[in-house]
Each structure stands twice: as C-alpha cells, then as structure tokens.
PDB file of C-alpha atoms in Angstrom:
ATOM      1  CA  UNK A   1     116.144 130.289  19.322  1.00 45.00           C
ATOM      2  CA  UNK A   2     114.340 128.313  22.008  1.00 50.00           C
ATOM      3  CA  UNK A   3     114.627 124.572  21.638  1.00 55.00           C
ATOM      4  CA  UNK A   4     111.605 122.357  22.172  1.00 60.00           C
ATOM      5  CA  UNK A   5     111.907 118.686  22.950  1.00 64.00           C
ATOM      6  CA  UNK A   6     109.178 116.102  22.602  1.00 75.00           C
ATOM      7  CA  UNK A   7     108.812 112.564  23.857  1.00 85.00           C
ATOM      8  CA  UNK A   8     110.544 111.197  20.759  1.00 83.00           C
ATOM      9  CA  UNK A   9     113.645 113.292  21.419  1.00 79.00           C
ATOM     10  CA  UNK A  10     113.710 112.206  25.036  1.00 85.00           C
ATOM     11  CA  UNK A  11     113.266 108.532  24.136  1.00 87.00           C
ATOM     12  CA  UNK A  12     116.025 108.641  21.520  1.00 86.00           C
ATOM     13  CA  UNK A  13     118.380 110.376  23.947  1.00 85.00           C
ATOM     14  CA  UNK A  14     117.799 107.656  26.551  1.00 89.00           C
ATOM     15  CA  UNK A  15     118.063 104.806  24.040  1.00 91.00           C
ATOM     16  CA  UNK A  16     121.467 106.036  22.936  1.00 88.00           C
ATOM     17  CA  UNK A  17     122.707 105.652  26.524  1.00 89.00           C
ATOM     18  CA  UNK A  18     120.797 102.502  27.485  1.00 92.00           C
ATOM     19  CA  UNK A  19     123.939 100.735  28.658  1.00 94.00           C
ATOM     20  CA  UNK A  20     124.721 103.504  31.127  1.00 93.00           C
ATOM     21  CA  UNK A  21     121.142 103.417  32.409  1.00 94.00           C
ATOM     22  CA  UNK A  22     121.184  99.647  32.911  1.00 95.00           C
ATOM     23  CA  UNK A  23     124.532  99.754  34.694  1.00 95.00           C
ATOM     24  CA  UNK A  24     123.280 102.526  37.001  1.00 95.00           C
ATOM     25  CA  UNK A  25     120.101 100.613  37.787  1.00 95.00           C
ATOM     26  CA  UNK A  26     122.052  97.443  38.536  1.00 96.00           C
ATOM     27  CA  UNK A  27     124.647  99.111  40.759  1.00 96.00           C
ATOM     28  CA  UNK A  28     122.174 101.071  42.879  1.00 96.00           C
ATOM     29  CA  UNK A  29     119.871  98.028  43.161  1.00 95.00           C
ATOM     30  CA  UNK A  30     122.811  95.950  44.419  1.00 95.00           C
ATOM     31  CA  UNK A  31     123.730  98.668  46.938  1.00 95.00           C
ATOM     32  CA  UNK A  32     120.185  98.859  48.304  1.00 94.00           C
ATOM     33  CA  UNK A  33     119.777  95.076  48.392  1.00 92.00           C
ATOM     34  CA  UNK A  34     123.179  94.469  49.988  1.00 92.00           C
ATOM     35  CA  UNK A  35     122.706  97.161  52.606  1.00 90.00           C
ATOM     36  CA  UNK A  36     119.368  95.677  53.642  1.00 86.00           C
ATOM     37  CA  UNK A  37     120.766  92.144  53.808  1.00 85.00           C
ATOM     38  CA  UNK A  38     123.965  92.985  55.677  1.00 87.00           C
ATOM     39  CA  UNK A  39     123.204  95.986  57.853  1.00 85.00           C
ATOM     40  CA  UNK A  40     119.460  96.007  58.605  1.00 83.00           C
ATOM     41  CA  UNK A  41     118.768  94.111  61.816  1.00 84.00           C
ATOM     42  CA  UNK A  42     116.157  91.319  61.651  1.00 87.00           C
ATOM     43  CA  UNK A  43     112.764  91.934  63.226  1.00 89.00           C
ATOM     44  CA  UNK A  44     110.173  89.540  64.612  1.00 92.00           C
ATOM     45  CA  UNK A  45     106.456  89.960  64.139  1.00 92.00           C
ATOM     46  CA  UNK A  46     103.531  88.340  65.916  1.00 93.00           C
ATOM     47  CA  UNK A  47      99.770  88.905  65.658  1.00 94.00           C
ATOM     48  CA  UNK A  48      96.625  88.593  67.732  1.00 94.00           C
ATOM     49  CA  UNK A  49      92.996  89.639  67.408  1.00 94.00           C
ATOM     50  CA  UNK A  50      90.331  91.010  69.730  1.00 92.00           C
ATOM     51  CA  UNK A  51      86.557  91.207  69.532  1.00 89.00           C
ATOM     52  CA  UNK A  52      85.056  94.510  70.669  1.00 85.00           C
ATOM     53  CA  UNK A  53      81.476  94.625  71.925  1.00 80.00           C
ATOM     54  CA  UNK A  54      79.293  97.370  73.357  1.00 72.00           C
ATOM     55  CA  UNK A  55      77.755  94.932  75.824  1.00 61.00           C
ATOM     56  CA  UNK A  56      79.413  92.616  78.315  1.00 52.00           C
ATOM     57  CA  UNK A  57      76.633  90.108  77.791  1.00 47.00           C
ATOM     58  CA  UNK A  58      77.185  90.027  74.001  1.00 49.00           C
ATOM     59  CA  UNK A  59      78.744  86.625  73.294  1.00 48.00           C
ATOM     60  CA  UNK A  60      77.600  86.385  69.671  1.00 47.00           C
ATOM     61  CA  UNK A  61      81.080  85.822  68.419  1.00 46.00           C
ATOM     62  CA  UNK A  62      81.208  82.598  70.388  1.00 43.00           C
ATOM     63  CA  UNK A  63      77.559  81.475  70.272  1.00 46.00           C
ATOM     64  CA  UNK A  64      76.158  80.769  66.807  1.00 43.00           C
ATOM     65  CA  UNK A  65      72.557  80.788  68.096  1.00 41.00           C
ATOM     66  CA  UNK A  66      72.747  84.425  69.264  1.00 46.00           C
ATOM     67  CA  UNK A  67      71.373  87.179  67.049  1.00 47.00           C
ATOM     68  CA  UNK A  68      72.863  90.673  66.941  1.00 48.00           C
ATOM     69  CA  UNK A  69      70.896  93.643  65.615  1.00 54.00           C
ATOM     70  CA  UNK A  70      72.367  95.953  63.007  1.00 48.00           C
ATOM     71  CA  UNK A  71      72.276  98.817  65.495  1.00 55.00           C
ATOM     72  CA  UNK A  72      74.314  96.802  67.981  1.00 56.00           C
ATOM     73  CA  UNK A  73      76.949  96.033  65.357  1.00 55.00           C
ATOM     74  CA  UNK A  74      77.204  99.653  64.269  1.00 53.00           C
ATOM     75  CA  UNK A  75      77.515 100.815  67.859  1.00 65.00           C
ATOM     76  CA  UNK A  76      80.223  98.226  68.479  1.00 64.00           C
ATOM     77  CA  UNK A  77      82.147  99.393  65.414  1.00 68.00           C
ATOM     78  CA  UNK A  78      82.076 102.957  66.712  1.00 76.00           C
ATOM     79  CA  UNK A  79      83.240 101.637  70.077  1.00 80.00           C
ATOM     80  CA  UNK A  80      86.114  99.870  68.332  1.00 83.00           C
ATOM     81  CA  UNK A  81      87.414 103.194  67.023  1.00 84.00           C
ATOM     82  CA  UNK A  82      87.247 104.543  70.546  1.00 85.00           C
ATOM     83  CA  UNK A  83      89.138 101.500  71.825  1.00 86.00           C
ATOM     84  CA  UNK A  84      91.947 102.108  69.342  1.00 89.00           C
ATOM     85  CA  UNK A  85      92.336 105.621  70.751  1.00 90.00           C
ATOM     86  CA  UNK A  86      92.227 104.370  74.339  1.00 89.00           C
ATOM     87  CA  UNK A  87      94.775 101.619  73.686  1.00 92.00           C
ATOM     88  CA  UNK A  88      97.094 104.127  72.079  1.00 92.00           C
ATOM     89  CA  UNK A  89      97.464 106.446  75.058  1.00 92.00           C
ATOM     90  CA  UNK A  90     100.637 106.919  77.090  1.00 93.00           C
ATOM     91  CA  UNK A  91      98.702 105.952  80.200  1.00 93.00           C
ATOM     92  CA  UNK A  92      97.902 102.521  78.767  1.00 94.00           C
ATOM     93  CA  UNK A  93     101.452 101.874  77.587  1.00 95.00           C
ATOM     94  CA  UNK A  94     102.839 102.920  80.955  1.00 94.00           C
ATOM     95  CA  UNK A  95     100.732 100.172  82.455  1.00 94.00           C
ATOM     96  CA  UNK A  96     101.869  97.699  79.775  1.00 95.00           C
ATOM     97  CA  UNK A  97     105.493  98.568  80.574  1.00 95.00           C
ATOM     98  CA  UNK A  98     104.962  98.085  84.310  1.00 95.00           C
ATOM     99  CA  UNK A  99     103.251  94.721  83.853  1.00 95.00           C
ATOM    100  CA  UNK A 100     105.565  93.336  81.163  1.00 94.00           C
ATOM    101  CA  UNK A 101     108.794  94.501  82.891  1.00 93.00           C
ATOM    102  CA  UNK A 102     110.248  95.225  79.451  1.00 94.00           C
ATOM    103  CA  UNK A 103     113.184  97.618  79.586  1.00 92.00           C
ATOM    104  CA  UNK A 104     111.916 100.015  76.919  1.00 93.00           C
ATOM    105  CA  UNK A 105     110.382 103.467  76.995  1.00 93.00           C
ATOM    106  CA  UNK A 106     106.630 103.804  76.589  1.00 93.00           C
ATOM    107  CA  UNK A 107     107.199 105.614  73.308  1.00 93.00           C
ATOM    108  CA  UNK A 108     109.263 102.738  71.913  1.00 94.00           C
ATOM    109  CA  UNK A 109     106.703 100.174  73.086  1.00 95.00           C
ATOM    110  CA  UNK A 110     103.994 102.159  71.336  1.00 94.00           C
ATOM    111  CA  UNK A 111     106.020 102.254  68.115  1.00 94.00           C
ATOM    112  CA  UNK A 112     106.215  98.451  68.075  1.00 95.00           C
ATOM    113  CA  UNK A 113     102.424  97.985  68.186  1.00 95.00           C
ATOM    114  CA  UNK A 114     100.028  98.413  65.291  1.00 94.00           C
ATOM    115  CA  UNK A 115      96.233  98.233  65.532  1.00 93.00           C
ATOM    116  CA  UNK A 116      93.645  98.210  62.777  1.00 92.00           C
ATOM    117  CA  UNK A 117      90.013  97.261  62.244  1.00 88.00           C
ATOM    118  CA  UNK A 118      89.524  94.127  60.194  1.00 87.00           C
ATOM    119  CA  UNK A 119      87.261  94.564  57.167  1.00 84.00           C
ATOM    120  CA  UNK A 120      84.879  97.003  58.911  1.00 78.00           C
ATOM    121  CA  UNK A 121      83.952  94.393  61.521  1.00 82.00           C
ATOM    122  CA  UNK A 122      84.126  94.408  65.317  1.00 84.00           C
ATOM    123  CA  UNK A 123      87.461  92.609  65.174  1.00 89.00           C
ATOM    124  CA  UNK A 124      90.597  94.515  66.153  1.00 91.00           C
ATOM    125  CA  UNK A 125      93.835  93.126  64.740  1.00 94.00           C
ATOM    126  CA  UNK A 126      96.967  93.780  66.775  1.00 95.00           C
ATOM    127  CA  UNK A 127     100.498  93.174  65.515  1.00 94.00           C
ATOM    128  CA  UNK A 128     103.818  93.680  67.271  1.00 95.00           C
ATOM    129  CA  UNK A 129     107.174  94.095  65.546  1.00 93.00           C
ATOM    130  CA  UNK A 130     110.162  93.775  67.864  1.00 93.00           C
ATOM    131  CA  UNK A 131     113.937  93.214  67.648  1.00 91.00           C
ATOM    132  CA  UNK A 132     113.651  89.750  69.234  1.00 93.00           C
ATOM    133  CA  UNK A 133     110.899  87.102  69.484  1.00 93.00           C
ATOM    134  CA  UNK A 134     110.729  87.171  73.285  1.00 94.00           C
ATOM    135  CA  UNK A 135     109.993  90.904  73.380  1.00 94.00           C
ATOM    136  CA  UNK A 136     107.372  90.556  70.652  1.00 94.00           C
ATOM    137  CA  UNK A 137     105.561  87.736  72.469  1.00 95.00           C
ATOM    138  CA  UNK A 138     105.657  89.327  75.939  1.00 95.00           C
ATOM    139  CA  UNK A 139     104.523  92.709  74.633  1.00 95.00           C
ATOM    140  CA  UNK A 140     101.527  91.469  72.670  1.00 95.00           C
ATOM    141  CA  UNK A 141     100.337  89.099  75.420  1.00 95.00           C
ATOM    142  CA  UNK A 142     100.640  91.876  77.997  1.00 95.00           C
ATOM    143  CA  UNK A 143      98.780  94.160  75.617  1.00 95.00           C
ATOM    144  CA  UNK A 144      95.921  91.659  75.355  1.00 94.00           C
ATOM    145  CA  UNK A 145      95.738  91.177  79.107  1.00 92.00           C
ATOM    146  CA  UNK A 146      95.722  94.889  79.903  1.00 93.00           C
ATOM    147  CA  UNK A 147      93.380  95.873  77.063  1.00 91.00           C
ATOM    148  CA  UNK A 148      90.352  94.124  78.572  1.00 86.00           C
ATOM    149  CA  UNK A 149      90.533  95.879  81.927  1.00 86.00           C
ATOM    150  CA  UNK A 150      91.475  99.222  80.361  1.00 87.00           C
ATOM    151  CA  UNK A 151      88.489  99.402  78.012  1.00 84.00           C
ATOM    152  CA  UNK A 152      85.951  98.079  80.536  1.00 81.00           C
ATOM    153  CA  UNK A 153      87.238 100.562  83.126  1.00 83.00           C
ATOM    154  CA  UNK A 154      86.952 103.611  80.822  1.00 81.00           C
ATOM    155  CA  UNK A 155      83.975 102.692  78.608  1.00 77.00           C
ATOM    156  CA  UNK A 156      80.820 101.783  80.493  1.00 72.00           C
ATOM    157  CA  UNK A 157      79.237  98.688  78.953  1.00 68.00           C
ATOM    158  CA  UNK A 158      82.161  98.036  76.613  1.00 71.00           C
ATOM    159  CA  UNK A 159      84.077  94.801  76.576  1.00 78.00           C
ATOM    160  CA  UNK A 160      86.924  93.116  74.726  1.00 84.00           C
ATOM    161  CA  UNK A 161      87.476  89.404  74.247  1.00 88.00           C
ATOM    162  CA  UNK A 162      90.582  87.775  72.855  1.00 91.00           C
ATOM    163  CA  UNK A 163      89.914  85.731  69.718  1.00 92.00           C
ATOM    164  CA  UNK A 164      93.436  84.698  68.738  1.00 92.00           C
ATOM    165  CA  UNK A 165      96.432  84.757  71.030  1.00 92.00           C
ATOM    166  CA  UNK A 166      99.926  85.408  69.718  1.00 91.00           C
ATOM    167  CA  UNK A 167     102.319  82.659  68.695  1.00 89.00           C
ATOM    168  CA  UNK A 168     105.978  82.556  69.708  1.00 90.00           C
ATOM    169  CA  UNK A 169     107.955  82.551  66.486  1.00 84.00           C
ATOM    170  CA  UNK A 170     111.749  82.455  66.226  1.00 85.00           C
ATOM    171  CA  UNK A 171     111.673  83.073  62.474  1.00 85.00           C
ATOM    172  CA  UNK A 172     112.438  86.712  61.608  1.00 84.00           C
ATOM    173  CA  UNK A 173     110.161  88.591  59.277  1.00 82.00           C
ATOM    174  CA  UNK A 174     111.312  89.430  55.803  1.00 75.00           C
ATOM    175  CA  UNK A 175     113.661  92.408  55.681  1.00 74.00           C
ATOM    176  CA  UNK A 176     112.219  93.457  52.353  1.00 82.00           C
ATOM    177  CA  UNK A 177     115.594  93.218  50.620  1.00 86.00           C
ATOM    178  CA  UNK A 178     114.015  92.404  47.255  1.00 90.00           C
ATOM    179  CA  UNK A 179     111.651  95.360  47.551  1.00 91.00           C
ATOM    180  CA  UNK A 180     114.557  97.628  48.471  1.00 92.00           C
ATOM    181  CA  UNK A 181     116.480  96.318  45.457  1.00 93.00           C
ATOM    182  CA  UNK A 182     113.586  97.194  43.147  1.00 95.00           C
ATOM    183  CA  UNK A 183     113.372 100.661  44.682  1.00 95.00           C
ATOM    184  CA  UNK A 184     117.126 101.026  44.130  1.00 94.00           C
ATOM    185  CA  UNK A 185     116.750 100.098  40.465  1.00 95.00           C
ATOM    186  CA  UNK A 186     114.002 102.698  40.026  1.00 96.00           C
ATOM    187  CA  UNK A 187     116.132 105.350  41.710  1.00 96.00           C
ATOM    188  CA  UNK A 188     119.065 104.353  39.490  1.00 95.00           C
ATOM    189  CA  UNK A 189     116.928 104.811  36.397  1.00 96.00           C
ATOM    190  CA  UNK A 190     115.645 108.215  37.507  1.00 95.00           C
ATOM    191  CA  UNK A 191     119.091 109.548  38.416  1.00 95.00           C
ATOM    192  CA  UNK A 192     120.857 108.265  35.303  1.00 94.00           C
ATOM    193  CA  UNK A 193     118.037 109.396  32.987  1.00 93.00           C
ATOM    194  CA  UNK A 194     117.987 112.858  34.564  1.00 93.00           C
ATOM    195  CA  UNK A 195     121.752 113.272  34.157  1.00 93.00           C
ATOM    196  CA  UNK A 196     121.687 112.024  30.552  1.00 91.00           C
ATOM    197  CA  UNK A 197     118.840 114.355  29.567  1.00 89.00           C
ATOM    198  CA  UNK A 198     120.466 117.282  31.341  1.00 89.00           C
ATOM    199  CA  UNK A 199     123.724 116.776  29.461  1.00 87.00           C
ATOM    200  CA  UNK A 200     122.013 116.021  26.159  1.00 81.00           C
ATOM    201  CA  UNK A 201     119.680 118.999  26.082  1.00 80.00           C
ATOM    202  CA  UNK A 202     122.041 121.589  27.565  1.00 81.00           C
ATOM    203  CA  UNK A 203     124.895 120.766  25.214  1.00 69.00           C
ATOM    204  CA  UNK A 204     124.803 123.503  22.532  1.00 66.00           C
ATOM    205  CA  UNK A 205     127.755 122.212  20.505  1.00 68.00           C
ATOM    206  CA  UNK A 206     127.222 121.402  16.810  1.00 65.00           C
ATOM    207  CA  UNK A 207     127.859 117.692  16.390  1.00 62.00           C
ATOM    208  CA  UNK A 208     126.369 117.060  12.941  1.00 65.00           C
ATOM    209  CA  UNK A 209     124.914 118.893   9.976  1.00 63.00           C
ATOM    210  CA  UNK A 210     121.401 118.110  11.161  1.00 65.00           C
ATOM    211  CA  UNK A 211     122.008 120.163  14.311  1.00 62.00           C
ATOM    212  CA  UNK A 212     122.273 123.332  12.195  1.00 61.00           C
ATOM    213  CA  UNK A 213     118.685 122.976  10.985  1.00 63.00           C
ATOM    214  CA  UNK A 214     117.463 123.624  14.539  1.00 62.00           C
ATOM    215  CA  UNK A 215     118.887 127.148  14.286  1.00 62.00           C
ATOM    216  CA  UNK A 216     117.643 127.819  10.730  1.00 64.00           C
ATOM    217  CA  UNK A 217     121.123 127.425   9.250  1.00 64.00           C
ATOM    218  CA  UNK A 218     121.994 125.399   6.179  1.00 64.00           C
ATOM    219  CA  UNK A 219     125.219 123.942   4.800  1.00 67.00           C
ATOM    220  CA  UNK A 220     126.456 125.365   1.502  1.00 66.00           C
ATOM    221  CA  UNK A 221     129.278 122.858   1.081  1.00 64.00           C
ATOM    222  CA  UNK A 222     131.055 120.098   2.961  1.00 68.00           C
ATOM    223  CA  UNK A 223     134.759 119.177   2.941  1.00 67.00           C
ATOM    224  CA  UNK A 224     135.030 115.419   2.665  1.00 68.00           C
ATOM    225  CA  UNK A 225     137.454 113.484   4.816  1.00 65.00           C
ATOM    226  CA  UNK A 226     140.241 112.165   2.571  1.00 62.00           C
ATOM    227  CA  UNK A 227     142.206 109.182   3.923  1.00 62.00           C
ATOM    228  CA  UNK A 228     145.992 109.372   3.719  1.00 63.00           C
ATOM    229  CA  UNK A 229     148.097 107.002   1.594  1.00 60.00           C
ATOM    230  CA  UNK A 230     148.877 104.644   4.459  1.00 62.00           C
ATOM    231  CA  UNK A 231     145.196 104.113   5.266  1.00 57.00           C
ATOM    232  CA  UNK A 232     144.418 103.610   1.558  1.00 57.00           C
ATOM    233  CA  UNK A 233     147.120 100.986   1.174  1.00 60.00           C
ATOM    234  CA  UNK A 234     145.869  99.086   4.245  1.00 57.00           C
ATOM    235  CA  UNK A 235     142.313  99.145   2.919  1.00 56.00           C
ATOM    236  CA  UNK A 236     143.330  97.734  -0.495  1.00 59.00           C
ATOM    237  CA  UNK A 237     145.699  95.122   0.916  1.00 55.00           C
TER     238      UNK A 237
END
C-alpha cells in the first residue's frame, strides 16, 4: 500500500526531533561563522563617482543655471551604458595596469572593480575591493584618471567628469560573518530536516498499534506488560 504524507505528518516528524534540528543549525552556523572570521582574509573597499555627458560643453552638473533637455539626458544615459562597456575592456585595464604599476594581472584588476549606473541617472558609481587599502586607492584613482581620456578618445563628443574622488580607508570592510552564520543555520536546518524525514518515512517497522491502521490491519487482542515482583515491591515501597 502506498503511503501518503501531508504537511501535518511532516511537521509532527520534525517537531519530535526539534532538539536534533536546533543542534545541527547551531553547529553548522558556528562552523560557517568561525571559518569566515578566522580564515577569510579582510578586504578593503573604496568608492568614487563619475558624471557622463554626451557633450564636452555640458557642465550642468556643476552649474545650477544650466538647463538640459530631456533628449540630452536620455542620450547621455545611453552613452553611460557604452562607457561601462568601454571601461570594462582588456585594453583599458592594460593601460590602468601600466599607469598604476600594480603587480596584478589585468584580469585580477578587472575583478576588483565594479561599475553601475546610479538610479537611472548620468552618474556612474565605481567601487574597488582589494586585499589592502593602498591597492584599492591606487587602482580607483588610476581608473578615474584613465577613464576620462579613454572615453573621449573612443566616443566623439562624449566626456566624463569626476564627481567624488576615492578616500583612503584603513578600515577593512565587513567579512559578512553574521550573514554566513545565518546561511549556515539555514543549511543546518535543511540537512537535518531532510535526514529526519528520510529516516522517518522510509522506516517500515511497526512501532505502535496505530501504525497497523495504515496497512488496513487491526488488532484483535493485546498482551499487557506485567511488571515482575521486584518492580511491584519498589513501586509500593
């Protein structure tokens, strides 16, 4: 006879083993948290921002009295997407490596840089994550310096202006140990729950009289458990 299990059966099976589940969640969370704290190297992050324009004469970001048409803004936003592609090429990072004198491959330099458009504006946010603060600062400042010439050289009429320069910070970014601990607890729950349910629902042994009803069998009589004389004397003492 095929057994069918519903959410109530699953919940009851897990509740019976809640201690095991909690212990598993705690242990794996501690392992994830401890590994992140002790063995994951600290990283340093710094940020800068650029303003992308489709006209070298467009200084609206700096002059409040200037007016920019909607068409100009839309064109600049499309140019920004192009700039992200240009500033992500191997050619550009080869130049950044040559100028910065950093002893890393172009591929590794590229992996340390992240670019994204800010809130659908003409502003390009650049962040660098590096193993030490000096590398992070040199890389992002070199990036800013090379980006202007690179875009103006490739895109006719395009220009980039630096809005915010990077700051030199000696404080490492968060390793995310707490987040890793939470992920560990979730993984602990999933693993322990899966093992418990697998054992519970694949065990075909008869453990109680109620288990027989699942197979359409009924008990005609039961033999009671009779305590021996020694147990009876202890109970009445």
